[in-house]
Amino acid sequence: DVTSGDGFTTARSAPGYLPVGNLFVVPRDPAAFVDDIVLRLYVNGELRQRGRPADLVWDLDTIVEQAHERRSLSWDHRGETVSLFGDDTDEIPARSLILAGTPEGTIYTDIDLPRRVEGFFRWLAFGWGRSIPDHAIDAYIDDARSAGIYLQPGDRITIQVDNLGVIDNRALA
């Protein structure tokens, strides 16, 4: 739900949250350019994500088309009204980024059968006000916290994208 801002605006809007460099060049034919690139994300040298544009749910043209169709939407983000497009325009403003999500592995991977079963039993035990998938996700998150897969202060995060370069950062407290 783009109008909520949940996981859309807030996930990338806090200072230091958006992992991009200071220069980004859009090729003349983005579709042909991205066909063969691979995105890799490492945490402390361990590969956590690997994805290709072919893995996207929507191709690049569809993502831009969907953004354009929602150009009139706006929502509140920390007391300020924000939108996908600038004031009274049909063009994406200069210096804008369209973010298409991330490959599996940041936090979520496919929820396995044991977490799904645990979600069912949590649903039975703790109430039906939430769905079984919500309880399964909670089980997954609890396990992830116990395993320590969430970023910790000082963790080294390296993002490498073929033909675009490398960004290397440390997680802040």
Short mmCIF file of C-alpha atoms in Angstrom, two decimals, residues 57-149:
data_model
loop_
_atom_site.label_atom_id
_atom_site.label_comp_id
_atom_site.label_asym_id
_atom_site.label_seq_id
_atom_site.Cartn_x
_atom_site.Cartn_y
_atom_site.Cartn_z
CA VAL A 57 8.25 -9.35 -10.31
CA TRP A 58 7.77 -6.48 -12.80
CA ASP A 59 10.21 -5.47 -15.54
CA LEU A 60 11.67 -1.94 -15.55
CA ASP A 61 9.12 -0.54 -17.99
CA THR A 62 6.24 -1.84 -15.87
CA ILE A 63 7.76 -0.37 -12.69
CA VAL A 64 7.99 3.08 -14.30
CA GLU A 65 4.49 2.69 -15.75
CA GLN A 66 3.08 1.75 -12.33
CA ALA A 67 4.82 4.74 -10.72
CA HIS A 68 3.40 7.02 -13.43
CA GLU A 69 -0.12 5.66 -12.87
CA ARG A 70 0.23 6.59 -9.19
CA ARG A 71 1.67 10.05 -9.81
CA SER A 72 -1.26 11.77 -8.12
CA LEU A 73 -0.91 9.82 -4.86
CA SER A 74 0.63 11.49 -1.85
CA TRP A 75 0.99 10.51 1.79
CA ASP A 76 2.29 11.84 5.08
CA HIS A 77 5.86 10.97 5.99
CA ARG A 78 7.03 12.35 9.33
CA GLY A 79 4.70 15.32 9.07
CA GLU A 80 5.55 16.16 5.47
CA THR A 81 3.46 15.41 2.40
CA VAL A 82 5.44 13.36 -0.11
CA SER A 83 4.58 11.87 -3.50
CA LEU A 84 6.12 9.89 -6.33
CA PHE A 85 6.26 12.87 -8.68
CA GLY A 86 6.98 16.56 -8.22
CA ASP A 87 4.35 19.26 -8.05
CA ASP A 88 2.00 19.34 -11.05
CA THR A 89 4.20 17.34 -13.39
CA ASP A 90 3.99 14.13 -15.35
CA GLU A 91 7.76 13.67 -15.29
CA ILE A 92 9.86 11.95 -12.70
CA PRO A 93 11.88 14.75 -11.09
CA ALA A 94 15.63 14.91 -11.67
CA ARG A 95 17.70 13.24 -8.93
CA SER A 96 14.89 10.78 -8.20
CA LEU A 97 15.30 7.06 -7.64
CA ILE A 98 12.72 4.39 -8.21
CA LEU A 99 13.42 1.54 -5.84
CA ALA A 100 12.14 -1.87 -6.81
CA GLY A 101 12.78 -3.77 -3.61
CA THR A 102 15.58 -6.17 -2.86
CA PRO A 103 16.36 -9.80 -3.60
CA GLU A 104 15.53 -12.46 -1.08
CA GLY A 105 17.94 -12.69 1.83
CA THR A 106 17.94 -9.30 3.55
CA ILE A 107 15.60 -10.43 6.25
CA TYR A 108 13.12 -12.74 4.63
CA THR A 109 13.67 -15.87 2.66
CA ASP A 110 10.96 -18.28 1.70
CA ILE A 111 9.28 -19.30 4.95
CA ASP A 112 9.93 -23.00 5.40
CA LEU A 113 7.46 -25.67 6.46
CA PRO A 114 8.50 -25.73 10.15
CA ARG A 115 7.80 -21.94 10.46
CA ARG A 116 4.47 -22.39 8.66
CA VAL A 117 3.48 -25.15 11.07
CA GLU A 118 4.61 -23.01 14.00
CA GLY A 119 2.52 -20.16 12.59
CA PHE A 120 -0.52 -22.45 12.56
CA PHE A 121 0.00 -23.46 16.19
CA ARG A 122 0.57 -19.84 17.23
CA TRP A 123 -2.68 -18.96 15.49
CA LEU A 124 -4.49 -21.70 17.42
CA ALA A 125 -2.92 -20.70 20.73
CA PHE A 126 -2.82 -16.90 20.58
CA GLY A 127 -5.94 -15.96 18.76
CA TRP A 128 -7.52 -15.64 15.40
CA GLY A 129 -7.32 -11.86 15.15
CA ARG A 130 -4.25 -12.30 12.95
CA SER A 131 -3.73 -14.62 10.02
CA ILE A 132 -1.71 -17.83 10.02
CA PRO A 133 0.85 -16.25 7.64
CA ASP A 134 1.28 -13.33 10.10
CA HIS A 135 2.02 -15.81 12.88
CA ALA A 136 4.42 -17.74 10.59
CA ILE A 137 6.26 -14.49 9.79
CA ASP A 138 6.51 -13.74 13.53
CA ALA A 139 8.03 -17.20 14.07
CA TYR A 140 10.51 -16.54 11.27
CA ILE A 141 11.48 -13.15 12.72
CA ASP A 142 11.92 -14.63 16.21
CA ASP A 143 14.25 -17.29 14.77
CA ALA A 144 16.15 -14.66 12.77
CA ARG A 145 16.69 -12.55 15.89
CA SER A 146 17.91 -15.59 17.81
CA ALA A 147 20.30 -16.46 14.98
CA GLY A 148 21.65 -12.89 14.89
CA ILE A 149 21.04 -12.29 11.17
#
